[in-house]
JSON list of C-alpha atoms in Angstrom, two decimals:
[
{"chain": "A", "resi": 1, "resn": "MET", "atom": "CA", "xyz": [-39.61, -10.54, -72.53]},
{"chain": "A", "resi": 2, "resn": "ALA", "atom": "CA", "xyz": [-41.95, -11.77, -70.62]},
{"chain": "A", "resi": 3, "resn": "ARG", "atom": "CA", "xyz": [-44.37, -11.13, -72.07]},
{"chain": "A", "resi": 4, "resn": "VAL", "atom": "CA", "xyz": [-42.19, -12.89, -75.48]},
{"chain": "A", "resi": 5, "resn": "ILE", "atom": "CA", "xyz": [-41.49, -16.34, -72.73]},
{"chain": "A", "resi": 6, "resn": "SER", "atom": "CA", "xyz": [-45.87, -16.65, -72.80]},
{"chain": "A", "resi": 7, "resn": "GLN", "atom": "CA", "xyz": [-45.84, -16.48, -76.03]},
{"chain": "A", "resi": 8, "resn": "ILE", "atom": "CA", "xyz": [-43.71, -19.53, -77.34]},
{"chain": "A", "resi": 9, "resn": "GLY", "atom": "CA", "xyz": [-45.55, -21.44, -74.18]},
{"chain": "A", "resi": 10, "resn": "LEU", "atom": "CA", "xyz": [-43.52, -21.00, -71.55]},
{"chain": "A", "resi": 11, "resn": "PRO", "atom": "CA", "xyz": [-43.88, -19.73, -67.61]},
{"chain": "A", "resi": 12, "resn": "ALA", "atom": "CA", "xyz": [-43.41, -15.73, -67.50]},
{"chain": "A", "resi": 13, "resn": "MET", "atom": "CA", "xyz": [-39.93, -15.14, -65.16]},
{"chain": "A", "resi": 14, "resn": "THR", "atom": "CA", "xyz": [-41.87, -13.87, -61.53]},
{"chain": "A", "resi": 15, "resn": "ASP", "atom": "CA", "xyz": [-40.17, -14.16, -58.80]},
{"chain": "A", "resi": 16, "resn": "ASP", "atom": "CA", "xyz": [-42.83, -16.65, -57.65]},
{"chain": "A", "resi": 17, "resn": "VAL", "atom": "CA", "xyz": [-42.28, -19.45, -61.01]},
{"chain": "A", "resi": 18, "resn": "VAL", "atom": "CA", "xyz": [-37.99, -18.47, -60.25]},
{"chain": "A", "resi": 19, "resn": "ASP", "atom": "CA", "xyz": [-38.70, -19.54, -56.46]},
{"chain": "A", "resi": 20, "resn": "GLU", "atom": "CA", "xyz": [-40.58, -22.55, -57.88]},
{"chain": "A", "resi": 21, "resn": "MET", "atom": "CA", "xyz": [-37.37, -23.54, -60.41]},
{"chain": "A", "resi": 22, "resn": "LYS", "atom": "CA", "xyz": [-34.93, -23.23, -56.98]},
{"chain": "A", "resi": 23, "resn": "LYS", "atom": "CA", "xyz": [-36.49, -25.34, -54.55]},
{"chain": "A", "resi": 24, "resn": "GLN", "atom": "CA", "xyz": [-37.48, -27.83, -57.63]},
{"chain": "A", "resi": 25, "resn": "ILE", "atom": "CA", "xyz": [-33.79, -27.57, -58.47]},
{"chain": "A", "resi": 26, "resn": "ALA", "atom": "CA", "xyz": [-33.07, -28.27, -53.88]},
{"chain": "A", "resi": 27, "resn": "ALA", "atom": "CA", "xyz": [-36.04, -31.23, -54.16]},
{"chain": "A", "resi": 28, "resn": "LEU", "atom": "CA", "xyz": [-33.75, -32.54, -57.05]},
{"chain": "A", "resi": 29, "resn": "ARG", "atom": "CA", "xyz": [-30.32, -32.05, -56.11]},
{"chain": "A", "resi": 30, "resn": "LYS", "atom": "CA", "xyz": [-31.40, -33.37, -53.23]},
{"chain": "A", "resi": 31, "resn": "GLU", "atom": "CA", "xyz": [-32.68, -36.57, -54.71]},
{"chain": "A", "resi": 32, "resn": "VAL", "atom": "CA", "xyz": [-29.44, -36.64, -56.59]},
{"chain": "A", "resi": 33, "resn": "ALA", "atom": "CA", "xyz": [-27.13, -36.41, -52.91]},
{"chain": "A", "resi": 34, "resn": "MET", "atom": "CA", "xyz": [-29.63, -39.72, -52.08]},
{"chain": "A", "resi": 35, "resn": "LEU", "atom": "CA", "xyz": [-29.37, -42.15, -54.64]},
{"chain": "A", "resi": 36, "resn": "ARG", "atom": "CA", "xyz": [-24.92, -41.54, -54.87]},
{"chain": "A", "resi": 37, "resn": "ILE", "atom": "CA", "xyz": [-25.61, -42.39, -50.57]},
{"chain": "A", "resi": 38, "resn": "ALA", "atom": "CA", "xyz": [-27.89, -45.17, -51.62]},
{"chain": "A", "resi": 39, "resn": "ASN", "atom": "CA", "xyz": [-25.66, -46.46, -54.26]},
{"chain": "A", "resi": 40, "resn": "SER", "atom": "CA", "xyz": [-22.36, -46.42, -52.50]},
{"chain": "A", "resi": 41, "resn": "GLU", "atom": "CA", "xyz": [-23.84, -48.48, -49.62]},
{"chain": "A", "resi": 42, "resn": "LEU", "atom": "CA", "xyz": [-25.83, -50.85, -52.15]},
{"chain": "A", "resi": 43, "resn": "GLU", "atom": "CA", "xyz": [-21.67, -51.42, -53.52]},
{"chain": "A", "resi": 44, "resn": "ARG", "atom": "CA", "xyz": [-20.71, -51.83, -49.65]},
{"chain": "A", "resi": 45, "resn": "VAL", "atom": "CA", "xyz": [-22.65, -54.31, -49.45]},
{"chain": "A", "resi": 46, "resn": "VAL", "atom": "CA", "xyz": [-21.61, -56.07, -52.40]},
{"chain": "A", "resi": 47, "resn": "VAL", "atom": "CA", "xyz": [-18.24, -56.76, -51.32]},
{"chain": "A", "resi": 48, "resn": "ARG", "atom": "CA", "xyz": [-18.25, -57.06, -47.62]},
{"chain": "A", "resi": 49, "resn": "ASP", "atom": "CA", "xyz": [-18.62, -59.31, -45.67]},
{"chain": "A", "resi": 50, "resn": "THR", "atom": "CA", "xyz": [-22.29, -59.00, -43.84]},
{"chain": "A", "resi": 51, "resn": "LEU", "atom": "CA", "xyz": [-20.21, -59.55, -39.91]},
{"chain": "A", "resi": 52, "resn": "THR", "atom": "CA", "xyz": [-17.24, -57.86, -40.12]},
{"chain": "A", "resi": 53, "resn": "PRO", "atom": "CA", "xyz": [-15.73, -53.92, -41.75]},
{"chain": "A", "resi": 54, "resn": "LEU", "atom": "CA", "xyz": [-13.58, -56.71, -44.07]},
{"chain": "A", "resi": 55, "resn": "PHE", "atom": "CA", "xyz": [-13.87, -57.79, -47.98]},
{"chain": "A", "resi": 56, "resn": "ASN", "atom": "CA", "xyz": [-15.88, -60.87, -48.52]},
{"chain": "A", "resi": 57, "resn": "ARG", "atom": "CA", "xyz": [-15.10, -63.91, -51.06]},
{"chain": "A", "resi": 58, "resn": "ARG", "atom": "CA", "xyz": [-16.84, -62.68, -53.44]},
{"chain": "A", "resi": 59, "resn": "HIS", "atom": "CA", "xyz": [-14.45, -59.61, -53.51]},
{"chain": "A", "resi": 60, "resn": "PHE", "atom": "CA", "xyz": [-11.87, -62.31, -53.00]},
{"chain": "A", "resi": 61, "resn": "ILE", "atom": "CA", "xyz": [-11.81, -64.22, -55.72]},
{"chain": "A", "resi": 62, "resn": "SER", "atom": "CA", "xyz": [-12.38, -60.88, -58.48]},
{"chain": "A", "resi": 63, "resn": "SER", "atom": "CA", "xyz": [-9.25, -59.81, -56.69]},
{"chain": "A", "resi": 64, "resn": "ILE", "atom": "CA", "xyz": [-7.03, -62.74, -57.14]},
{"chain": "A", "resi": 65, "resn": "ALA", "atom": "CA", "xyz": [-7.81, -62.93, -60.58]},
{"chain": "A", "resi": 66, "resn": "ASP", "atom": "CA", "xyz": [-6.82, -59.83, -61.18]},
{"chain": "A", "resi": 67, "resn": "ARG", "atom": "CA", "xyz": [-3.63, -60.10, -59.26]},
{"chain": "A", "resi": 68, "resn": "ILE", "atom": "CA", "xyz": [-2.92, -63.21, -61.89]},
{"chain": "A", "resi": 69, "resn": "SER", "atom": "CA", "xyz": [-2.97, -61.23, -64.69]},
{"chain": "A", "resi": 70, "resn": "ARG", "atom": "CA", "xyz": [-1.31, -58.88, -62.66]},
{"chain": "A", "resi": 71, "resn": "VAL", "atom": "CA", "xyz": [1.25, -61.60, -62.59]},
{"chain": "A", "resi": 72, "resn": "SER", "atom": "CA", "xyz": [1.15, -63.04, -66.09]},
{"chain": "A", "resi": 73, "resn": "ARG", "atom": "CA", "xyz": [1.32, -59.90, -68.07]},
{"chain": "A", "resi": 74, "resn": "TYR", "atom": "CA", "xyz": [4.06, -57.39, -65.25]},
{"chain": "A", "resi": 75, "resn": "GLY", "atom": "CA", "xyz": [5.81, -60.04, -63.26]},
{"chain": "A", "resi": 76, "resn": "THR", "atom": "CA", "xyz": [4.50, -58.39, -60.49]},
{"chain": "A", "resi": 77, "resn": "HIS", "atom": "CA", "xyz": [5.10, -60.45, -57.28]},
{"chain": "A", "resi": 78, "resn": "SER", "atom": "CA", "xyz": [1.49, -61.08, -54.75]},
{"chain": "A", "resi": 79, "resn": "VAL", "atom": "CA", "xyz": [1.13, -63.55, -52.02]},
{"chain": "A", "resi": 80, "resn": "ILE", "atom": "CA", "xyz": [-2.48, -65.36, -50.64]},
{"chain": "A", "resi": 81, "resn": "MET", "atom": "CA", "xyz": [-2.27, -66.04, -46.98]},
{"chain": "A", "resi": 82, "resn": "PHE", "atom": "CA", "xyz": [-5.27, -67.79, -45.48]},
{"chain": "A", "resi": 83, "resn": "ILE", "atom": "CA", "xyz": [-6.26, -67.75, -41.72]},
{"chain": "A", "resi": 84, "resn": "ASP", "atom": "CA", "xyz": [-8.17, -69.94, -39.51]},
{"chain": "A", "resi": 85, "resn": "VAL", "atom": "CA", "xyz": [-9.25, -68.61, -36.33]},
{"chain": "A", "resi": 86, "resn": "ASP", "atom": "CA", "xyz": [-8.57, -71.61, -33.86]},
{"chain": "A", "resi": 87, "resn": "ASN", "atom": "CA", "xyz": [-10.86, -72.56, -30.73]},
{"chain": "A", "resi": 88, "resn": "MET", "atom": "CA", "xyz": [-14.24, -71.21, -32.92]},
{"chain": "A", "resi": 89, "resn": "LYS", "atom": "CA", "xyz": [-16.25, -74.52, -31.96]},
{"chain": "A", "resi": 90, "resn": "ILE", "atom": "CA", "xyz": [-14.78, -73.88, -28.26]},
{"chain": "A", "resi": 91, "resn": "VAL", "atom": "CA", "xyz": [-15.65, -70.61, -28.25]},
{"chain": "A", "resi": 92, "resn": "ASN", "atom": "CA", "xyz": [-19.61, -71.15, -28.97]},
{"chain": "A", "resi": 93, "resn": "ASP", "atom": "CA", "xyz": [-20.28, -74.32, -27.12]},
{"chain": "A", "resi": 94, "resn": "ARG", "atom": "CA", "xyz": [-18.82, -72.36, -23.83]},
{"chain": "A", "resi": 95, "resn": "TYR", "atom": "CA", "xyz": [-19.39, -69.06, -24.65]},
{"chain": "A", "resi": 96, "resn": "GLY", "atom": "CA", "xyz": [-22.14, -68.96, -27.17]},
{"chain": "A", "resi": 97, "resn": "HIS", "atom": "CA", "xyz": [-22.86, -67.52, -30.62]},
{"chain": "A", "resi": 98, "resn": "ALA", "atom": "CA", "xyz": [-22.75, -63.61, -29.43]},
{"chain": "A", "resi": 99, "resn": "ALA", "atom": "CA", "xyz": [-19.06, -64.60, -28.41]},
{"chain": "A", "resi": 100, "resn": "GLY", "atom": "CA", "xyz": [-18.10, -66.74, -31.31]},
{"chain": "A", "resi": 101, "resn": "ASP", "atom": "CA", "xyz": [-19.61, -63.55, -33.23]},
{"chain": "A", "resi": 102, "resn": "PHE", "atom": "CA", "xyz": [-17.39, -61.34, -31.12]},
{"chain": "A", "resi": 103, "resn": "ALA", "atom": "CA", "xyz": [-14.58, -63.08, -31.64]},
{"chain": "A", "resi": 104, "resn": "LEU", "atom": "CA", "xyz": [-14.35, -63.17, -36.00]},
{"chain": "A", "resi": 105, "resn": "MET", "atom": "CA", "xyz": [-15.00, -59.82, -35.24]},
{"chain": "A", "resi": 106, "resn": "HIS", "atom": "CA", "xyz": [-11.88, -59.27, -33.10]},
{"chain": "A", "resi": 107, "resn": "VAL", "atom": "CA", "xyz": [-9.36, -60.84, -35.34]},
{"chain": "A", "resi": 108, "resn": "ALA", "atom": "CA", "xyz": [-10.36, -59.97, -38.59]},
{"chain": "A", "resi": 109, "resn": "GLY", "atom": "CA", "xyz": [-10.08, -55.63, -37.01]},
{"chain": "A", "resi": 110, "resn": "ILE", "atom": "CA", "xyz": [-6.44, -57.03, -36.51]},
{"chain": "A", "resi": 111, "resn": "ILE", "atom": "CA", "xyz": [-5.83, -58.25, -39.47]},
{"chain": "A", "resi": 112, "resn": "GLY", "atom": "CA", "xyz": [-7.60, -54.68, -41.15]},
{"chain": "A", "resi": 113, "resn": "GLY", "atom": "CA", "xyz": [-5.23, -53.32, -38.62]},
{"chain": "A", "resi": 114, "resn": "ALA", "atom": "CA", "xyz": [-1.86, -54.57, -40.16]},
{"chain": "A", "resi": 115, "resn": "VAL", "atom": "CA", "xyz": [-1.93, -55.00, -43.52]},
{"chain": "A", "resi": 116, "resn": "ARG", "atom": "CA", "xyz": [-0.89, -51.82, -45.99]},
{"chain": "A", "resi": 117, "resn": "SER", "atom": "CA", "xyz": [-4.07, -50.23, -48.26]},
{"chain": "A", "resi": 118, "resn": "THR", "atom": "CA", "xyz": [-3.34, -51.66, -51.47]},
{"chain": "A", "resi": 119, "resn": "ASP", "atom": "CA", "xyz": [-3.69, -55.30, -49.50]},
{"chain": "A", "resi": 120, "resn": "VAL", "atom": "CA", "xyz": [-7.33, -57.70, -50.06]},
{"chain": "A", "resi": 121, "resn": "ALA", "atom": "CA", "xyz": [-8.08, -58.34, -46.44]},
{"chain": "A", "resi": 122, "resn": "ALA", "atom": "CA", "xyz": [-11.35, -61.13, -46.70]},
{"chain": "A", "resi": 123, "resn": "ARG", "atom": "CA", "xyz": [-13.39, -63.06, -44.93]},
{"chain": "A", "resi": 124, "resn": "VAL", "atom": "CA", "xyz": [-13.44, -65.66, -46.35]},
{"chain": "A", "resi": 125, "resn": "GLY", "atom": "CA", "xyz": [-15.93, -68.68, -45.09]},
{"chain": "A", "resi": 126, "resn": "GLY", "atom": "CA", "xyz": [-16.98, -69.20, -40.89]},
{"chain": "A", "resi": 127, "resn": "ASP", "atom": "CA", "xyz": [-13.71, -68.44, -39.57]},
{"chain": "A", "resi": 128, "resn": "GLU", "atom": "CA", "xyz": [-11.57, -68.37, -42.10]},
{"chain": "A", "resi": 129, "resn": "PHE", "atom": "CA", "xyz": [-10.07, -65.40, -43.04]},
{"chain": "A", "resi": 130, "resn": "ALA", "atom": "CA", "xyz": [-7.29, -64.46, -45.98]},
{"chain": "A", "resi": 131, "resn": "LEU", "atom": "CA", "xyz": [-5.54, -61.54, -47.52]},
{"chain": "A", "resi": 132, "resn": "ILE", "atom": "CA", "xyz": [-3.59, -60.55, -51.08]},
{"chain": "A", "resi": 133, "resn": "LEU", "atom": "CA", "xyz": [-0.06, -59.09, -49.84]},
{"chain": "A", "resi": 134, "resn": "ASP", "atom": "CA", "xyz": [1.00, -57.44, -53.03]},
{"chain": "A", "resi": 135, "resn": "GLU", "atom": "CA", "xyz": [4.15, -56.78, -54.09]},
{"chain": "A", "resi": 136, "resn": "ILE", "atom": "CA", "xyz": [6.29, -58.72, -51.23]},
{"chain": "A", "resi": 137, "resn": "ASP", "atom": "CA", "xyz": [7.95, -62.60, -51.81]},
{"chain": "A", "resi": 138, "resn": "HIS", "atom": "CA", "xyz": [7.08, -65.64, -49.83]},
{"chain": "A", "resi": 139, "resn": "ASP", "atom": "CA", "xyz": [9.89, -64.68, -47.46]},
{"chain": "A", "resi": 140, "resn": "GLN", "atom": "CA", "xyz": [8.66, -61.41, -46.49]},
{"chain": "A", "resi": 141, "resn": "ALA", "atom": "CA", "xyz": [4.98, -63.04, -46.32]},
{"chain": "A", "resi": 142, "resn": "GLU", "atom": "CA", "xyz": [6.08, -65.85, -44.13]},
{"chain": "A", "resi": 143, "resn": "GLN", "atom": "CA", "xyz": [7.51, -62.79, -41.70]},
{"chain": "A", "resi": 144, "resn": "LYS", "atom": "CA", "xyz": [4.22, -61.42, -41.91]},
{"chain": "A", "resi": 145, "resn": "MET", "atom": "CA", "xyz": [2.88, -64.16, -40.87]},
{"chain": "A", "resi": 146, "resn": "GLN", "atom": "CA", "xyz": [4.56, -64.46, -37.67]},
{"chain": "A", "resi": 147, "resn": "VAL", "atom": "CA", "xyz": [3.64, -60.82, -36.49]},
{"chain": "A", "resi": 148, "resn": "LEU", "atom": "CA", "xyz": [0.12, -61.92, -37.65]},
{"chain": "A", "resi": 149, "resn": "ASP", "atom": "CA", "xyz": [0.47, -64.49, -35.66]},
{"chain": "A", "resi": 150, "resn": "ALA", "atom": "CA", "xyz": [1.63, -62.82, -31.98]},
{"chain": "A", "resi": 151, "resn": "LEU", "atom": "CA", "xyz": [-0.75, -60.37, -32.68]},
{"chain": "A", "resi": 152, "resn": "VAL", "atom": "CA", "xyz": [-3.14, -62.61, -32.30]},
{"chain": "A", "resi": 153, "resn": "ARG", "atom": "CA", "xyz": [-2.58, -64.61, -29.59]},
{"chain": "A", "resi": 154, "resn": "GLU", "atom": "CA", "xyz": [-1.02, -61.34, -27.71]},
{"chain": "A", "resi": 155, "resn": "THR", "atom": "CA", "xyz": [-4.23, -59.43, -28.05]},
{"chain": "A", "resi": 156, "resn": "PRO", "atom": "CA", "xyz": [-6.41, -60.41, -25.45]},
{"chain": "A", "resi": 157, "resn": "CYS", "atom": "CA", "xyz": [-9.46, -60.57, -27.13]},
{"chain": "A", "resi": 158, "resn": "GLN", "atom": "CA", "xyz": [-12.27, -59.81, -23.74]},
{"chain": "A", "resi": 159, "resn": "PHE", "atom": "CA", "xyz": [-15.57, -60.77, -24.33]},
{"chain": "A", "resi": 160, "resn": "GLY", "atom": "CA", "xyz": [-17.72, -59.31, -20.81]},
{"chain": "A", "resi": 161, "resn": "ASP", "atom": "CA", "xyz": [-15.92, -60.85, -17.83]},
{"chain": "A", "resi": 162, "resn": "ASP", "atom": "CA", "xyz": [-14.51, -63.39, -19.79]},
{"chain": "A", "resi": 163, "resn": "LEU", "atom": "CA", "xyz": [-11.51, -64.01, -21.94]},
{"chain": "A", "resi": 164, "resn": "LEU", "atom": "CA", "xyz": [-11.57, -66.21, -25.00]},
{"chain": "A", "resi": 165, "resn": "PRO", "atom": "CA", "xyz": [-9.22, -68.54, -26.22]},
{"chain": "A", "resi": 166, "resn": "ILE", "atom": "CA", "xyz": [-8.39, -66.74, -29.34]},
{"chain": "A", "resi": 167, "resn": "SER", "atom": "CA", "xyz": [-5.27, -68.25, -31.73]},
{"chain": "A", "resi": 168, "resn": "ALA", "atom": "CA", "xyz": [-4.98, -69.33, -35.15]},
{"chain": "A", "resi": 169, "resn": "SER", "atom": "CA", "xyz": [-3.46, -71.15, -37.74]},
{"chain": "A", "resi": 170, "resn": "PHE", "atom": "CA", "xyz": [-2.02, -69.76, -41.17]},
{"chain": "A", "resi": 171, "resn": "GLY", "atom": "CA", "xyz": [-0.39, -70.97, -44.25]},
{"chain": "A", "resi": 172, "resn": "CYS", "atom": "CA", "xyz": [1.14, -68.23, -47.70]},
{"chain": "A", "resi": 173, "resn": "THR", "atom": "CA", "xyz": [1.77, -69.11, -50.65]},
{"chain": "A", "resi": 174, "resn": "PRO", "atom": "CA", "xyz": [2.78, -67.15, -54.16]},
{"chain": "A", "resi": 175, "resn": "ILE", "atom": "CA", "xyz": [0.90, -66.29, -56.76]},
{"chain": "A", "resi": 176, "resn": "THR", "atom": "CA", "xyz": [2.04, -68.03, -60.14]},
{"chain": "A", "resi": 177, "resn": "ALA", "atom": "CA", "xyz": [1.02, -66.99, -63.65]},
{"chain": "A", "resi": 178, "resn": "ASP", "atom": "CA", "xyz": [-0.35, -70.25, -64.31]},
{"chain": "A", "resi": 179, "resn": "ASP", "atom": "CA", "xyz": [-2.94, -70.42, -61.30]},
{"chain": "A", "resi": 180, "resn": "THR", "atom": "CA", "xyz": [-6.99, -70.00, -61.37]},
{"chain": "A", "resi": 181, "resn": "GLU", "atom": "CA", "xyz": [-8.63, -68.43, -58.37]},
{"chain": "A", "resi": 182, "resn": "PHE", "atom": "CA", "xyz": [-9.08, -71.80, -56.67]},
{"chain": "A", "resi": 183, "resn": "SER", "atom": "CA", "xyz": [-5.92, -73.68, -57.70]},
{"chain": "A", "resi": 184, "resn": "ILE", "atom": "CA", "xyz": [-3.97, -70.85, -55.43]},
{"chain": "A", "resi": 185, "resn": "MET", "atom": "CA", "xyz": [-6.39, -70.66, -52.72]},
{"chain": "A", "resi": 186, "resn": "ALA", "atom": "CA", "xyz": [-6.40, -74.38, -52.01]},
{"chain": "A", "resi": 187, "resn": "ARG", "atom": "CA", "xyz": [-3.11, -74.51, -52.40]},
{"chain": "A", "resi": 188, "resn": "ALA", "atom": "CA", "xyz": [-2.90, -71.22, -49.43]},
{"chain": "A", "resi": 189, "resn": "ASP", "atom": "CA", "xyz": [-5.09, -73.31, -47.00]},
{"chain": "A", "resi": 190, "resn": "GLU", "atom": "CA", "xyz": [-3.02, -76.50, -47.43]},
{"chain": "A", "resi": 191, "resn": "ALA", "atom": "CA", "xyz": [-0.26, -74.69, -46.63]},
{"chain": "A", "resi": 192, "resn": "MET", "atom": "CA", "xyz": [-1.98, -73.06, -43.00]},
{"chain": "A", "resi": 193, "resn": "TYR", "atom": "CA", "xyz": [-4.13, -76.38, -42.58]},
{"chain": "A", "resi": 194, "resn": "VAL", "atom": "CA", "xyz": [0.26, -77.87, -42.98]},
{"chain": "A", "resi": 195, "resn": "ASN", "atom": "CA", "xyz": [1.41, -75.02, -40.28]},
{"chain": "A", "resi": 196, "resn": "LYS", "atom": "CA", "xyz": [-1.51, -75.87, -38.27]},
{"chain": "A", "resi": 197, "resn": "ARG", "atom": "CA", "xyz": [-0.93, -79.60, -38.50]},
{"chain": "A", "resi": 198, "resn": "ARG", "atom": "CA", "xyz": [2.71, -78.97, -37.32]},
{"chain": "A", "resi": 199, "resn": "ARG", "atom": "CA", "xyz": [1.72, -76.83, -34.32]},
{"chain": "A", "resi": 200, "resn": "HIS", "atom": "CA", "xyz": [-0.72, -79.44, -32.70]},
{"chain": "A", "resi": 201, "resn": "SER", "atom": "CA", "xyz": [1.64, -81.45, -32.81]},
{"chain": "A", "resi": 202, "resn": "LEU", "atom": "CA", "xyz": [3.94, -80.50, -31.14]}
]
């Protein structure tokens, strides 16, 4: 058999050749595994925020388009919630930008820990976060806002020896079949600012 293989231009299958082929196969498997890890990291970078573990604005807008399509086609219910972290200028000016970054990560951790795996939590601006909450109505979203508001206010944001004065303002609105990605974001943003002005006027 070895003689026949050699005659057609292939190396004889000696033990040395077999060992070399095994090494090459192992090296290829290692390269494939490393490529999978690299692709996974690239995917993470593309859709994740650079500071927090949440999704980024691009992924959030893409997810809104998907939800609008579902609402239009299947009549499902989804709500957009906007969250603006209060006092960030005070935190940055008084305690430094490292403290400001820490505060944003603190709020992101609270938000990410309070949503379901089917929801989408993202950082969409410097101190702004947003959620897509699936299969809930506006009243349920209002209750969710109250829960998140209490969590942000009542969870201490301890940065070294300093307790950072962190709170947040919330606004939500349901997605309709007539929405665009930007109309729904504008409406949720306005609802958040209405609540912010109402709170500050009390």
